[in-house]
PDB file of C-alpha atoms and ligand atoms in Angstrom:
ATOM      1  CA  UNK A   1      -9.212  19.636   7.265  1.00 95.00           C
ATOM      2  CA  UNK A   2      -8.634  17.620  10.562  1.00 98.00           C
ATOM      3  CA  UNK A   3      -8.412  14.513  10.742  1.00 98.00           C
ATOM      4  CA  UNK A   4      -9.291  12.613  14.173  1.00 98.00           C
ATOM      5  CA  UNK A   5      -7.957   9.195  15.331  1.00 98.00           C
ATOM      6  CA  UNK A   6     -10.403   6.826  16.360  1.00 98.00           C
ATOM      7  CA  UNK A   7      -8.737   3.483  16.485  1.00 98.00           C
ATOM      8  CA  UNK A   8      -5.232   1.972  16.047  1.00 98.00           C
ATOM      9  CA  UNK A   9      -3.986  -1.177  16.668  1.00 98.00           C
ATOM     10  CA  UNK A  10      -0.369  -2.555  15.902  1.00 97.00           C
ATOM     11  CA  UNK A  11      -0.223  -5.030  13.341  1.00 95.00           C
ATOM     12  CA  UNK A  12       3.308  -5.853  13.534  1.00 93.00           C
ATOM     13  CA  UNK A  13       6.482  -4.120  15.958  1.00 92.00           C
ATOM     14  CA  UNK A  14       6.844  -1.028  14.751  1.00 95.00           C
ATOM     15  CA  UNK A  15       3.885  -0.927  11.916  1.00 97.00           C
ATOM     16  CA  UNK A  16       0.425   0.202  13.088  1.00 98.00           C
ATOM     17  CA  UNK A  17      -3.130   0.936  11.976  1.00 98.00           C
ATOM     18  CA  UNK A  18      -4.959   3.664  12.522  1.00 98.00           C
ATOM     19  CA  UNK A  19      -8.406   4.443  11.660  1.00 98.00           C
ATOM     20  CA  UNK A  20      -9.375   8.380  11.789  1.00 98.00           C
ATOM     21  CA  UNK A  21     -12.465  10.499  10.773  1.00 98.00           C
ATOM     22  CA  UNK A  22     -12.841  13.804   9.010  1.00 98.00           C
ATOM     23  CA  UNK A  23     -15.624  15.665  11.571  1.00 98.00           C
ATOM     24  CA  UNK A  24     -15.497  18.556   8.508  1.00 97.00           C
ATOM     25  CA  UNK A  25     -17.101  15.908   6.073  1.00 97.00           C
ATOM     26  CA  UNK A  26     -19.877  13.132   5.501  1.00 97.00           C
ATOM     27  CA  UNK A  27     -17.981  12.041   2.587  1.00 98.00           C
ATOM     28  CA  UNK A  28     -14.254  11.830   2.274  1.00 98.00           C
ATOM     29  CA  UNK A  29     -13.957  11.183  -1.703  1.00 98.00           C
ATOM     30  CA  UNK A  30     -10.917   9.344  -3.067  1.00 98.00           C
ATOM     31  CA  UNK A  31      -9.623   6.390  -5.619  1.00 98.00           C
ATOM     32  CA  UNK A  32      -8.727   3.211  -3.983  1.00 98.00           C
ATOM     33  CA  UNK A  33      -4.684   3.583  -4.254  1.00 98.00           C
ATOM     34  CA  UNK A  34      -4.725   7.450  -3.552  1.00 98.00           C
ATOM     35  CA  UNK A  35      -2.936   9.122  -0.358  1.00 98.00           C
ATOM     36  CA  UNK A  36      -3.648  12.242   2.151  1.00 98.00           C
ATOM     37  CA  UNK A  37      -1.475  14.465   2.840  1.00 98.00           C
ATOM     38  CA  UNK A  38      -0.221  15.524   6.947  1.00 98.00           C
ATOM     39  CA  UNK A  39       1.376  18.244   7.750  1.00 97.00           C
ATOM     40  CA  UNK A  40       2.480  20.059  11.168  1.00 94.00           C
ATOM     41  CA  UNK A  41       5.035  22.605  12.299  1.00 91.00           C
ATOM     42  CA  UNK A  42       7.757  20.690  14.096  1.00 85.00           C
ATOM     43  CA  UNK A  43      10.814  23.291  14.979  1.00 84.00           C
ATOM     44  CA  UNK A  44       9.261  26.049  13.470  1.00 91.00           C
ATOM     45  CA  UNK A  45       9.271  24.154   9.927  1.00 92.00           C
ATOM     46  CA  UNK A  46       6.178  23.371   8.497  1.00 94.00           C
ATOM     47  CA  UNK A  47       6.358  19.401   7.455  1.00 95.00           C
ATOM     48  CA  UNK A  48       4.661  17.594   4.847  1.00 97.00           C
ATOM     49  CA  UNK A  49       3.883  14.147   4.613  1.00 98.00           C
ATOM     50  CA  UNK A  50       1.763  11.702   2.370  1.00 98.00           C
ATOM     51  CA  UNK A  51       0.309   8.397   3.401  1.00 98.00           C
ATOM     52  CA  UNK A  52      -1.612   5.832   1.440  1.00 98.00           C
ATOM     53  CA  UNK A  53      -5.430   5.344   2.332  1.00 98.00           C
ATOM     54  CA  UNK A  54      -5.229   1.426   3.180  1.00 98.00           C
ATOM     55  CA  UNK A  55      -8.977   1.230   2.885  1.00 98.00           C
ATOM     56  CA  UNK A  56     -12.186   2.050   0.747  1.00 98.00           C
ATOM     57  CA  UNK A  57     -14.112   5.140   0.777  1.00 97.00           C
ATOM     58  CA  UNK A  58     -16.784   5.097   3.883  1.00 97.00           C
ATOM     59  CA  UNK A  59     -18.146   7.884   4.853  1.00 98.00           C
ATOM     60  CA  UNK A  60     -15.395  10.499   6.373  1.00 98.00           C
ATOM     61  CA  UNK A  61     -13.575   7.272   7.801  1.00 98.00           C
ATOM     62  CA  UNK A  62      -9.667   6.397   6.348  1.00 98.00           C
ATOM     63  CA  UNK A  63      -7.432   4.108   7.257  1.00 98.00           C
ATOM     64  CA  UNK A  64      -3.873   4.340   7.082  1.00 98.00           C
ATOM     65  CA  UNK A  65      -0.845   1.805   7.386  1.00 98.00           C
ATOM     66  CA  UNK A  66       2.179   3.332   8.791  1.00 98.00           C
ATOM     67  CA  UNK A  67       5.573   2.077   9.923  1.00 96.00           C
ATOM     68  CA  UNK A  68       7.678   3.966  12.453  1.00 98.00           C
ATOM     69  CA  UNK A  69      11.096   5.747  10.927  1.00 97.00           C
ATOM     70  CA  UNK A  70      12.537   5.643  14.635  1.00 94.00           C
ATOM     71  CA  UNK A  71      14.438   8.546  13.653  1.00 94.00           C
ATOM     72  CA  UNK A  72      12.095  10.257  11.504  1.00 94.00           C
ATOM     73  CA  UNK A  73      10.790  13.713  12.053  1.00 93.00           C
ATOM     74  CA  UNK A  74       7.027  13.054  11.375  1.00 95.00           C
ATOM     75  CA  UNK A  75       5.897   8.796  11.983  1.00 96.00           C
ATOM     76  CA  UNK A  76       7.128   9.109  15.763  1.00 96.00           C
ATOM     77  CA  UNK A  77       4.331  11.740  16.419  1.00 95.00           C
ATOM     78  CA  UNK A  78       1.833   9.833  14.539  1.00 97.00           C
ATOM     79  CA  UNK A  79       2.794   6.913  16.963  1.00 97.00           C
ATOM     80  CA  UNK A  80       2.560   9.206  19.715  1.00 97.00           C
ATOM     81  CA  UNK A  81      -1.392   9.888  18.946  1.00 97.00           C
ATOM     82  CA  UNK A  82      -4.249   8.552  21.392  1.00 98.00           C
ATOM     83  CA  UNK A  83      -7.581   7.577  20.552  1.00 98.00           C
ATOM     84  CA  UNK A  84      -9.374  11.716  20.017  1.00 98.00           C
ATOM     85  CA  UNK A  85      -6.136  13.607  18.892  1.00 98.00           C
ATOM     86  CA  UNK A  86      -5.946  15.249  15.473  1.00 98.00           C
ATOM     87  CA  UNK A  87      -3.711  16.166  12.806  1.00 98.00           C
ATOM     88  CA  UNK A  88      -3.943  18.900   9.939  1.00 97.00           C
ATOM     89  CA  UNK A  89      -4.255  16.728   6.698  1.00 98.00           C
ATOM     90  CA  UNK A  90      -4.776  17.892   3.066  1.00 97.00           C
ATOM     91  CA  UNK A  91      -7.540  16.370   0.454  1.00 96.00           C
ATOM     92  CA  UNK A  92      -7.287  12.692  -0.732  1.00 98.00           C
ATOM     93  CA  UNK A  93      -4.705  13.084  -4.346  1.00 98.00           C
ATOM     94  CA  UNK A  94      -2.547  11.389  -6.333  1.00 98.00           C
ATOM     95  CA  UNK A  95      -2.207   9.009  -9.733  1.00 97.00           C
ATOM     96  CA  UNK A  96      -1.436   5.854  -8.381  1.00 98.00           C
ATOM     97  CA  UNK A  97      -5.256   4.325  -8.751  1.00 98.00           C
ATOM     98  CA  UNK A  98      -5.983   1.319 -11.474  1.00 97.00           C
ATOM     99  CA  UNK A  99      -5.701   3.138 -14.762  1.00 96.00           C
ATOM    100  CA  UNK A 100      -7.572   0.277 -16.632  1.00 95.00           C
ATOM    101  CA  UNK A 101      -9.820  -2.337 -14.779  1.00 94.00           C
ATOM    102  CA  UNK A 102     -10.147  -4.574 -18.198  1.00 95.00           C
ATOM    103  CA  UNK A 103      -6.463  -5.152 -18.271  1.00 96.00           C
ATOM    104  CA  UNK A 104      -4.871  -7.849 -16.710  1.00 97.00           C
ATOM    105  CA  UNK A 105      -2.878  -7.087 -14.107  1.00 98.00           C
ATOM    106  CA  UNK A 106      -0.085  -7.937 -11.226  1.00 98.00           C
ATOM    107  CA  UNK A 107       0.383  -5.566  -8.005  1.00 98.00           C
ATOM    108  CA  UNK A 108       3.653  -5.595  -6.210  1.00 98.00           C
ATOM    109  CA  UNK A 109       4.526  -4.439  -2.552  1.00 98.00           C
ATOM    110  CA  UNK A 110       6.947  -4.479  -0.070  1.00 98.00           C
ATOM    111  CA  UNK A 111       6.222  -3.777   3.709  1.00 98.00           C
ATOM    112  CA  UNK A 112       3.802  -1.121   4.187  1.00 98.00           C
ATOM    113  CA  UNK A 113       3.857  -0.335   0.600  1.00 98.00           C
ATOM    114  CA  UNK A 114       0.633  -2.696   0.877  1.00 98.00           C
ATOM    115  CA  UNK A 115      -1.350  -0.166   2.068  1.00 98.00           C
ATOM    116  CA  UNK A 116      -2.428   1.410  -0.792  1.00 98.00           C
ATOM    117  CA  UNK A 117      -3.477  -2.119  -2.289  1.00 98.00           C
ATOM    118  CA  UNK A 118      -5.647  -2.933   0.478  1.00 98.00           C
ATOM    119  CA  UNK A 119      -8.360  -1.161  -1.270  1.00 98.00           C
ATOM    120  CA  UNK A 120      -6.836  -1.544  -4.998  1.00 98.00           C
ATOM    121  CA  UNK A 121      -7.419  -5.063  -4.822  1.00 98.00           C
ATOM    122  CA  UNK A 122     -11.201  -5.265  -4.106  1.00 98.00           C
ATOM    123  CA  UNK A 123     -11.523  -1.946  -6.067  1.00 97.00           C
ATOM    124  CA  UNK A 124      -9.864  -3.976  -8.977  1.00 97.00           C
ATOM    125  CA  UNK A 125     -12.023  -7.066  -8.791  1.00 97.00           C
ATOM    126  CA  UNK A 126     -15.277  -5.915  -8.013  1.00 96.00           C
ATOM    127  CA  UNK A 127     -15.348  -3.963 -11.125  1.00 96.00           C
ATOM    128  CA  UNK A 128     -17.544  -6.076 -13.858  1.00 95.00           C
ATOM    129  CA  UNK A 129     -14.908  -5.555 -16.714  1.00 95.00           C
ATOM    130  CA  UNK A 130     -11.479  -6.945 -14.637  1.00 94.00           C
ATOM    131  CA  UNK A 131      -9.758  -9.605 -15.372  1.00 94.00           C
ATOM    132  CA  UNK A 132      -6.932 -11.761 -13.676  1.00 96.00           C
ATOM    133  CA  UNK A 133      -5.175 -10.408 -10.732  1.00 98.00           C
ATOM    134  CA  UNK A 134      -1.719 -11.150  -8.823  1.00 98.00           C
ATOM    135  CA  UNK A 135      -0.604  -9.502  -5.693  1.00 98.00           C
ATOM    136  CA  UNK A 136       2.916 -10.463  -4.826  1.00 98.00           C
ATOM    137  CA  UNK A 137       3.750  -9.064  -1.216  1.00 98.00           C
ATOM    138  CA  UNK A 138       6.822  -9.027  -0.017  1.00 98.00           C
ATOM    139  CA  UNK A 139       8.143  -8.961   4.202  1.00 97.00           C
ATOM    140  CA  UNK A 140      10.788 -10.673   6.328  1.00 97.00           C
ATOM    141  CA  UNK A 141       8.463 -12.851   8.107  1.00 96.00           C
ATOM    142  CA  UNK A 142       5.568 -15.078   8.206  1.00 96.00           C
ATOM    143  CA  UNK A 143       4.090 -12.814  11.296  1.00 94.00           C
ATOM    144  CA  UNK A 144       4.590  -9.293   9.570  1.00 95.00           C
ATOM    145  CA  UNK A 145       2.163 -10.686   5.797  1.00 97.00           C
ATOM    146  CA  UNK A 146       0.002  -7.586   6.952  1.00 97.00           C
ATOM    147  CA  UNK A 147      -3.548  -8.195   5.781  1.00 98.00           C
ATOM    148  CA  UNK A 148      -3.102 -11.827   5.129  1.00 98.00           C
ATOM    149  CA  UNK A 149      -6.548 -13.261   6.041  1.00 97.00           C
ATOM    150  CA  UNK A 150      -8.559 -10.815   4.119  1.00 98.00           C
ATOM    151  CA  UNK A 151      -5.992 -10.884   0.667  1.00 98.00           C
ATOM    152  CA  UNK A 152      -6.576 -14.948   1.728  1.00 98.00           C
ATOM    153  CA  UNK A 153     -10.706 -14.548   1.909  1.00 98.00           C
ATOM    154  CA  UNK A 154     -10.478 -12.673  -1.856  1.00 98.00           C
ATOM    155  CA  UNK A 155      -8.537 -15.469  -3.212  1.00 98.00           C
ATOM    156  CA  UNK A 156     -10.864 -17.613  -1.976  1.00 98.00           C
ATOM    157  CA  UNK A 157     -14.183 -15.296  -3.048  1.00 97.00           C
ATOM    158  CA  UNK A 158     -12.428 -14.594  -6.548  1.00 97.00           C
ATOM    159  CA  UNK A 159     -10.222 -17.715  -8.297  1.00 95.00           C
ATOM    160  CA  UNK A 160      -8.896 -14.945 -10.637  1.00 96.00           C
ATOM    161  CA  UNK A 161      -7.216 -13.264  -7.921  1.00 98.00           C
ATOM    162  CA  UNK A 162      -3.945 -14.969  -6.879  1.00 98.00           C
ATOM    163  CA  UNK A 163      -2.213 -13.694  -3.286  1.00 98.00           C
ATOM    164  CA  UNK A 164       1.355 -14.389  -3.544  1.00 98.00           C
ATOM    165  CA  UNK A 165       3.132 -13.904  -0.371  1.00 98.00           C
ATOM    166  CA  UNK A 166       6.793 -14.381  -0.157  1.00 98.00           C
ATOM    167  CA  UNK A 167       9.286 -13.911   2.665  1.00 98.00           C
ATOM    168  CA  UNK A 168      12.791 -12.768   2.746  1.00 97.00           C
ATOM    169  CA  UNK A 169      13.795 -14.262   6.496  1.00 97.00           C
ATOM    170  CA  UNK A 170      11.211 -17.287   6.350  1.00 96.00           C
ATOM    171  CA  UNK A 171      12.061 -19.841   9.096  1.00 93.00           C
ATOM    172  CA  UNK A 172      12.001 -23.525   8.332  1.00 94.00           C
ATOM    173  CA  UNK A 173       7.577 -24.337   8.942  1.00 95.00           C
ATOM    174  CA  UNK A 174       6.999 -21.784   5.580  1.00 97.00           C
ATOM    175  CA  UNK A 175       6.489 -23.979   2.590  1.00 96.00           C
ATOM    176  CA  UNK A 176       5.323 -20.441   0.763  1.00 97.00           C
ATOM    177  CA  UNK A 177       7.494 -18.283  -1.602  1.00 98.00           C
ATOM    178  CA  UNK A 178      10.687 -17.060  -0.722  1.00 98.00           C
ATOM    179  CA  UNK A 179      12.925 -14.275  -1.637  1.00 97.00           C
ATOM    180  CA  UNK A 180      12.690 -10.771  -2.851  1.00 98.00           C
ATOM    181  CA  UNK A 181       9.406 -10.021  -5.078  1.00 98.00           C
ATOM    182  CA  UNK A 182      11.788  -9.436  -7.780  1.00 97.00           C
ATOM    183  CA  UNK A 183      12.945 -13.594  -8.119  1.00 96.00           C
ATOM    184  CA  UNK A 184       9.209 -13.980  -8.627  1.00 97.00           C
ATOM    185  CA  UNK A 185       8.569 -11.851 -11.462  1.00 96.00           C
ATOM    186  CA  UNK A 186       9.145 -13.882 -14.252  1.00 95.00           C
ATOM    187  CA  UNK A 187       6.711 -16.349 -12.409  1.00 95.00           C
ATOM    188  CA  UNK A 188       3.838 -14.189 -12.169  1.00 96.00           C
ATOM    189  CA  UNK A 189       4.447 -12.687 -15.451  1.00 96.00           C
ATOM    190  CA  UNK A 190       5.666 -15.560 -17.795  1.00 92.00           C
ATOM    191  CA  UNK A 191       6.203 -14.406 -21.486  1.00 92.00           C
ATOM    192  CA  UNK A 192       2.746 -12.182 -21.362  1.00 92.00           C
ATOM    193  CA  UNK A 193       3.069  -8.385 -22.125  1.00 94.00           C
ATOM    194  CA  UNK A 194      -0.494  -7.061 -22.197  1.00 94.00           C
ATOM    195  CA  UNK A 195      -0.469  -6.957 -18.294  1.00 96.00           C
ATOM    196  CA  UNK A 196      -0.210  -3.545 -16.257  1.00 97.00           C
ATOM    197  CA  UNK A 197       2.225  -3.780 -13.451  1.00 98.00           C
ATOM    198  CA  UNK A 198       1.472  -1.353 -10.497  1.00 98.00           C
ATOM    199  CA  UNK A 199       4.328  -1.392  -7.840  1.00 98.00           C
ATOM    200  CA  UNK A 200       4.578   0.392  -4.674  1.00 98.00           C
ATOM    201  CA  UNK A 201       6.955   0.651  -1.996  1.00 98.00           C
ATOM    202  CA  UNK A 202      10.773   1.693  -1.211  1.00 98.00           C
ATOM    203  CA  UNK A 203      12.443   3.293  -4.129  1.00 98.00           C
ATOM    204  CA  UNK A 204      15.419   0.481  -4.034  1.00 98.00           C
ATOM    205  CA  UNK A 205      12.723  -2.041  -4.608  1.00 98.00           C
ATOM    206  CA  UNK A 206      10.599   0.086  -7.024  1.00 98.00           C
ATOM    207  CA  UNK A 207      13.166   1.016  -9.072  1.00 98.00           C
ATOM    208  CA  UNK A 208      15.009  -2.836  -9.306  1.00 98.00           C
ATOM    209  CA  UNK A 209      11.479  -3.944  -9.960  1.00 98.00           C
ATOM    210  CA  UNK A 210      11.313  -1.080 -13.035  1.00 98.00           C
ATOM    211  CA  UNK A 211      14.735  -1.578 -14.401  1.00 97.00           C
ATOM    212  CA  UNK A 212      13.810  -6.126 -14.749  1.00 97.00           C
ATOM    213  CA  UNK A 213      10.231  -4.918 -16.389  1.00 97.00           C
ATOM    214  CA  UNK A 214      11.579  -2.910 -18.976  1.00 96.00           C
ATOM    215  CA  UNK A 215      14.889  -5.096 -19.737  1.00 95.00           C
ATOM    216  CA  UNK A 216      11.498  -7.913 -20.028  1.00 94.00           C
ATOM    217  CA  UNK A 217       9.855  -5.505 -22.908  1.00 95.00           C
ATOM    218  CA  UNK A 218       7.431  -3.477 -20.984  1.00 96.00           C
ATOM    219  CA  UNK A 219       6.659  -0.095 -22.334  1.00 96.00           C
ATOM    220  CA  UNK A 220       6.993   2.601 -19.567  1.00 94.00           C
ATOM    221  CA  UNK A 221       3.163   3.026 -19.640  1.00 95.00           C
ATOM    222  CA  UNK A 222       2.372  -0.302 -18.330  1.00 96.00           C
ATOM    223  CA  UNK A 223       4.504   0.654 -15.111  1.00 98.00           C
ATOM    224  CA  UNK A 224       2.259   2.718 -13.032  1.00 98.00           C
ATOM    225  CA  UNK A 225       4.437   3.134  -9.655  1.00 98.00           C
ATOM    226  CA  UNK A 226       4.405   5.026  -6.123  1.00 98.00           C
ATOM    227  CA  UNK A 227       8.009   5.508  -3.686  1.00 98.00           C
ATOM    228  CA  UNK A 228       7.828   6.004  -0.717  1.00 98.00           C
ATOM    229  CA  UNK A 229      10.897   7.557  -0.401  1.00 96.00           C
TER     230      UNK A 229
HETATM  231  C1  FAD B   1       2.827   8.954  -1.952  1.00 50.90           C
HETATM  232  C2  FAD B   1       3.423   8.436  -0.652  1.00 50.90           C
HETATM  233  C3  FAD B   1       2.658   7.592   0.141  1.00 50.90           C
HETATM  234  C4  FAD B   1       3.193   7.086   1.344  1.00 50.90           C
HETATM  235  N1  FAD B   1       2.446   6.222   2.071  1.00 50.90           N
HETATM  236  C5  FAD B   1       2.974   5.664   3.197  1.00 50.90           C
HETATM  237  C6  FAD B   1       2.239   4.672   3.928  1.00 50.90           C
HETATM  238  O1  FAD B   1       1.108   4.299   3.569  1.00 50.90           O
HETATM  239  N2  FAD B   1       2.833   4.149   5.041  1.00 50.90           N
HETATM  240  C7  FAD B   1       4.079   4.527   5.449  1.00 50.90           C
HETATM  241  O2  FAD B   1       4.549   3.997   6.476  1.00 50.90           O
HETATM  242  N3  FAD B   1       4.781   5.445   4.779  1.00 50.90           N
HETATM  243  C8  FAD B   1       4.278   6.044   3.672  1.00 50.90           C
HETATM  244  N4  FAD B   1       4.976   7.002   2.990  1.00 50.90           N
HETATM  245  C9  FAD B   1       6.238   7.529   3.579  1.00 50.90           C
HETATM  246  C10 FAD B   1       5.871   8.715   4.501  1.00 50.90           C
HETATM  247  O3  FAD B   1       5.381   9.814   3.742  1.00 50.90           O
HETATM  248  C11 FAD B   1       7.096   9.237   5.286  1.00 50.90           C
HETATM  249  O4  FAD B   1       8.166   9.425   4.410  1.00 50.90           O
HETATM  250  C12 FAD B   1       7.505   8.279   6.393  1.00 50.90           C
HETATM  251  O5  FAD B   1       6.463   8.188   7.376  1.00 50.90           O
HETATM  252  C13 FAD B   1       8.791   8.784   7.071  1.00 50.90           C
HETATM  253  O6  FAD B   1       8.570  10.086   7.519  1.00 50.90           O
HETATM  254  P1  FAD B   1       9.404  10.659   8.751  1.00 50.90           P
HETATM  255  O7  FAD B   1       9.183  12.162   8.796  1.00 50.90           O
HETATM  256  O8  FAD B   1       9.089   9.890   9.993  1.00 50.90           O
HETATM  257  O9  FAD B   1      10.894  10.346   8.342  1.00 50.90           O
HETATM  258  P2  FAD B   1      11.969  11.379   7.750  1.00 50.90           P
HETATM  259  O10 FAD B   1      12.483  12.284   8.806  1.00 50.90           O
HETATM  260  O11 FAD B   1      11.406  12.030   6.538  1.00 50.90           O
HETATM  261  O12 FAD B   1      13.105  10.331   7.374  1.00 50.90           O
HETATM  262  C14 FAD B   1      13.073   9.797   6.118  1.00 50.90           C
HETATM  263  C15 FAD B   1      13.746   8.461   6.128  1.00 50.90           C
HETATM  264  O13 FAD B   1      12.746   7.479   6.285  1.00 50.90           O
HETATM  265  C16 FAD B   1      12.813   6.542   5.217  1.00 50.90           C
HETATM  266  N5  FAD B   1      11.430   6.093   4.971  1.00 50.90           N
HETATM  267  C17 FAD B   1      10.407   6.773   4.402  1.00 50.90           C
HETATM  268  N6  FAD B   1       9.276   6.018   4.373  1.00 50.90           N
HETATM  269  C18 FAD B   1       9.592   4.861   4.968  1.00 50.90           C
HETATM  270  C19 FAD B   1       8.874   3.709   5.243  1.00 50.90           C
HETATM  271  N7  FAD B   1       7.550   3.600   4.961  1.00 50.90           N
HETATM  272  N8  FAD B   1       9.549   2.696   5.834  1.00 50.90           N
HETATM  273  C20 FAD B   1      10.842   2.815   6.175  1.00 50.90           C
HETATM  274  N9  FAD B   1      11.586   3.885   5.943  1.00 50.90           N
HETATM  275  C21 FAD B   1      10.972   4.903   5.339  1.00 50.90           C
HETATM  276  C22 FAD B   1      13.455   7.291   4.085  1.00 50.90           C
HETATM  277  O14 FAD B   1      14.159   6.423   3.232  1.00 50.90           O
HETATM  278  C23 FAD B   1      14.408   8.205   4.806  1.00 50.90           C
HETATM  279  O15 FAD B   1      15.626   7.570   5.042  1.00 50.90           O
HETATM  280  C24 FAD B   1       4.487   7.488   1.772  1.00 50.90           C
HETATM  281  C25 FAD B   1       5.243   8.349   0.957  1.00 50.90           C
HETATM  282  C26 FAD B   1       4.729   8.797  -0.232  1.00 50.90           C
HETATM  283  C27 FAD B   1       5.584   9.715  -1.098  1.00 50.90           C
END
């Protein structure tokens, strides 16, 4: 399949948005939380690479959240793309969608590690059987919380869904969290068990975040996780 770019705009330096369309299709199918897969030949080597779909199924529209690896082999051309080019892409995969909607449970993210939550989260609550949901998001700055006003307008829409922003180079106007997601764990989890944590992001986070859920008690099943790296 092709897929076609239609829109981008940057969100932050360095991290975009990009909106593209499968001609091919009316319907692109896929679970909130799910990624497609690019792929072009760049020196004669075919290259791979997934991405998150940062929004709902509509139509044969995706969105995608992408930062730029300034040395990286495949984001640079990605950033390169106008408005009408394409790019080879494989169908919509993967196991990182909400395994149980009646569960309680807390989603984690770093950077664009969000993307895939974008649709999780109203995936999650618009489903009749969920329960409570926590999304603690983790950047550097105030200016980079990508998303912010429409995780803000669920929190306001649903009072079981809390957004939980914290920054790890907040200047002195943020009265917010602070910190790594990790020092808020404990916070978001207290002493329950029952709760399904989904994480997703950078493996040094994912895999800190892991190692202080199981050393809490959590069986490996309750840890549904996606690296990006
Ligand atoms: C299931 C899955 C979903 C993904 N979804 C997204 C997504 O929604 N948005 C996104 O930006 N990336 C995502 N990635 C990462 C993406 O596939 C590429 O690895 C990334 O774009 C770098 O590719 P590159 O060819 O430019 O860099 P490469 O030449 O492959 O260089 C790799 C270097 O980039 C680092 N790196 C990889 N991903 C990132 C990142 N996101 N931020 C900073 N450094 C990184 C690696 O640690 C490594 O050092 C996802 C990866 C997986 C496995």
């Amino acid at each position: 399949m092709k897929a076609v770019l239609v829109d981008f705009h940057d969100i932050a330096p360095e991290v975009r948005h990009f909106v593209f369309e499968v001609p091919e299709v009316e319907q692109l199918h896929f679970k909130p939380g799910q990624f497609v897969s690019f792929q072009e030949t760049i020196r004669d080597k075919k290259i791979i690479r997934p991405y998150s779909i940062a929004s709902l199924p509509d139509g044969n529209r995706f969105e995608l959240c992408l930062n730029l690896v300034k040395d990286g082999l495949f984001s640079p051309r990605l950033f390169e793309m106008k408005v009408g080019d394409s790019v080879e892409m494989g169908a919509p995969l993967g196991f990182f969608v909400v395994r149980n909607p009646a569960r309680e449970a807390v989603f984690i993210a770093t950077g664009t590690g969000i993307a895939p939550f974008r649709p999780m989260v109203p995936g999650y609550l618009n489903h009749p059987a969920s329960k409570e949901l926590t999304l603690l998001f983790g950047v550097r700055h105030e200016s980079t919380i990508y998303y912010r006003e429409e995780f803000e307008g669920l929190a306001r829409q649903y009072p079981r869904f809390r957004f939980w922003p914290t920054l790890s180079r907040a200047d002195t106007a943020w009265t917010g969290r602070t910190g790594h997601v990790q020092t808020h764990l404990l916070e978001a989890i207290g002493d329950r068990r029952d709760l399904d944590v989904y994480i997703c992001g950078l493996k040094a986070m994912v895999d800190d975040v892991r190692a202080i859920l199981k050393a809490m008690g959590f069986d490996r099943k309750q840890i549904i996780f996606e690296k990006y790296d």
